[in-house]
Amino acid sequence: MLDESIVIRDASEVDQNLLRLLDRGLEDIDSGRTLSHEDAMEEVRRIREIRRNARSGKGEVVNA
C-alpha cells in the first residue's frame, strides 16, 4: 500500500538509522534469518503472556 501523502524530496529528509534498519532487515530476508508470520506471532503471544503474568505478580519478569 503506497501512501501518496508522503513526499520525500531528497535523502536528507530520511532518517539514516531507519535506512540502516531496513537494510539489515533485507539482508536477514536474503540470508534466510527470518521467522514465518505464524512463528513470529506465536513469539509475540509468548512474550505478552510473560509480561502480563509479571505485571500481575505471577511468573518471571522478562522485558518488563
XYZ file of C-alpha atoms in Angstrom:
64
model
C 0.000 0.000 0.000
C 1.519 3.280 -1.085
C 0.781 6.426 0.896
C 0.565 9.198 -1.680
C 0.652 11.852 1.063
C 4.291 11.060 1.903
C 6.689 13.005 -0.263
C 10.462 12.750 0.174
C 12.300 15.408 -1.775
C 15.861 14.253 -1.075
C 17.881 11.800 1.005
C 18.481 14.359 3.773
C 14.800 14.004 4.742
C 15.208 10.288 5.507
C 16.405 9.082 8.900
C 19.679 7.264 8.230
C 19.089 4.920 11.192
C 15.808 3.846 9.619
C 17.567 3.117 6.333
C 20.195 1.010 8.148
C 17.452 -0.954 9.911
C 15.677 -1.555 6.615
C 18.950 -2.685 5.002
C 19.581 -5.129 7.851
C 16.049 -6.473 7.515
C 16.522 -7.048 3.803
C 19.859 -8.768 4.468
C 18.115 -11.035 7.013
C 15.475 -11.939 4.439
C 18.092 -12.636 1.761
C 20.098 -14.882 4.104
C 17.061 -16.753 5.446
C 17.308 -15.374 9.008
C 13.590 -14.757 9.342
C 10.597 -16.352 11.031
C 7.365 -17.274 9.373
C 4.470 -14.983 10.242
C 2.905 -17.767 12.287
C 6.122 -18.314 14.298
C 6.589 -14.576 14.836
C 3.032 -14.158 16.112
C 3.458 -17.130 18.454
C 6.586 -15.471 19.878
C 4.661 -12.202 20.350
C 1.917 -14.078 22.202
C 4.503 -15.855 24.389
C 6.237 -12.607 25.349
C 2.926 -10.832 26.017
C 1.849 -13.661 28.319
C 5.132 -13.437 30.261
C 4.755 -9.669 30.634
C 1.084 -9.972 31.612
C 1.974 -12.522 34.282
C 4.817 -10.332 35.553
C 2.500 -7.338 35.941
C 0.000 -9.414 37.886
C 2.722 -10.754 40.192
C 2.891 -14.228 38.653
C 5.908 -15.785 36.965
C 9.249 -14.308 35.995
C 9.846 -10.758 34.804
C 11.114 -10.558 31.234
C 11.351 -7.290 29.267
C 9.028 -5.587 31.734
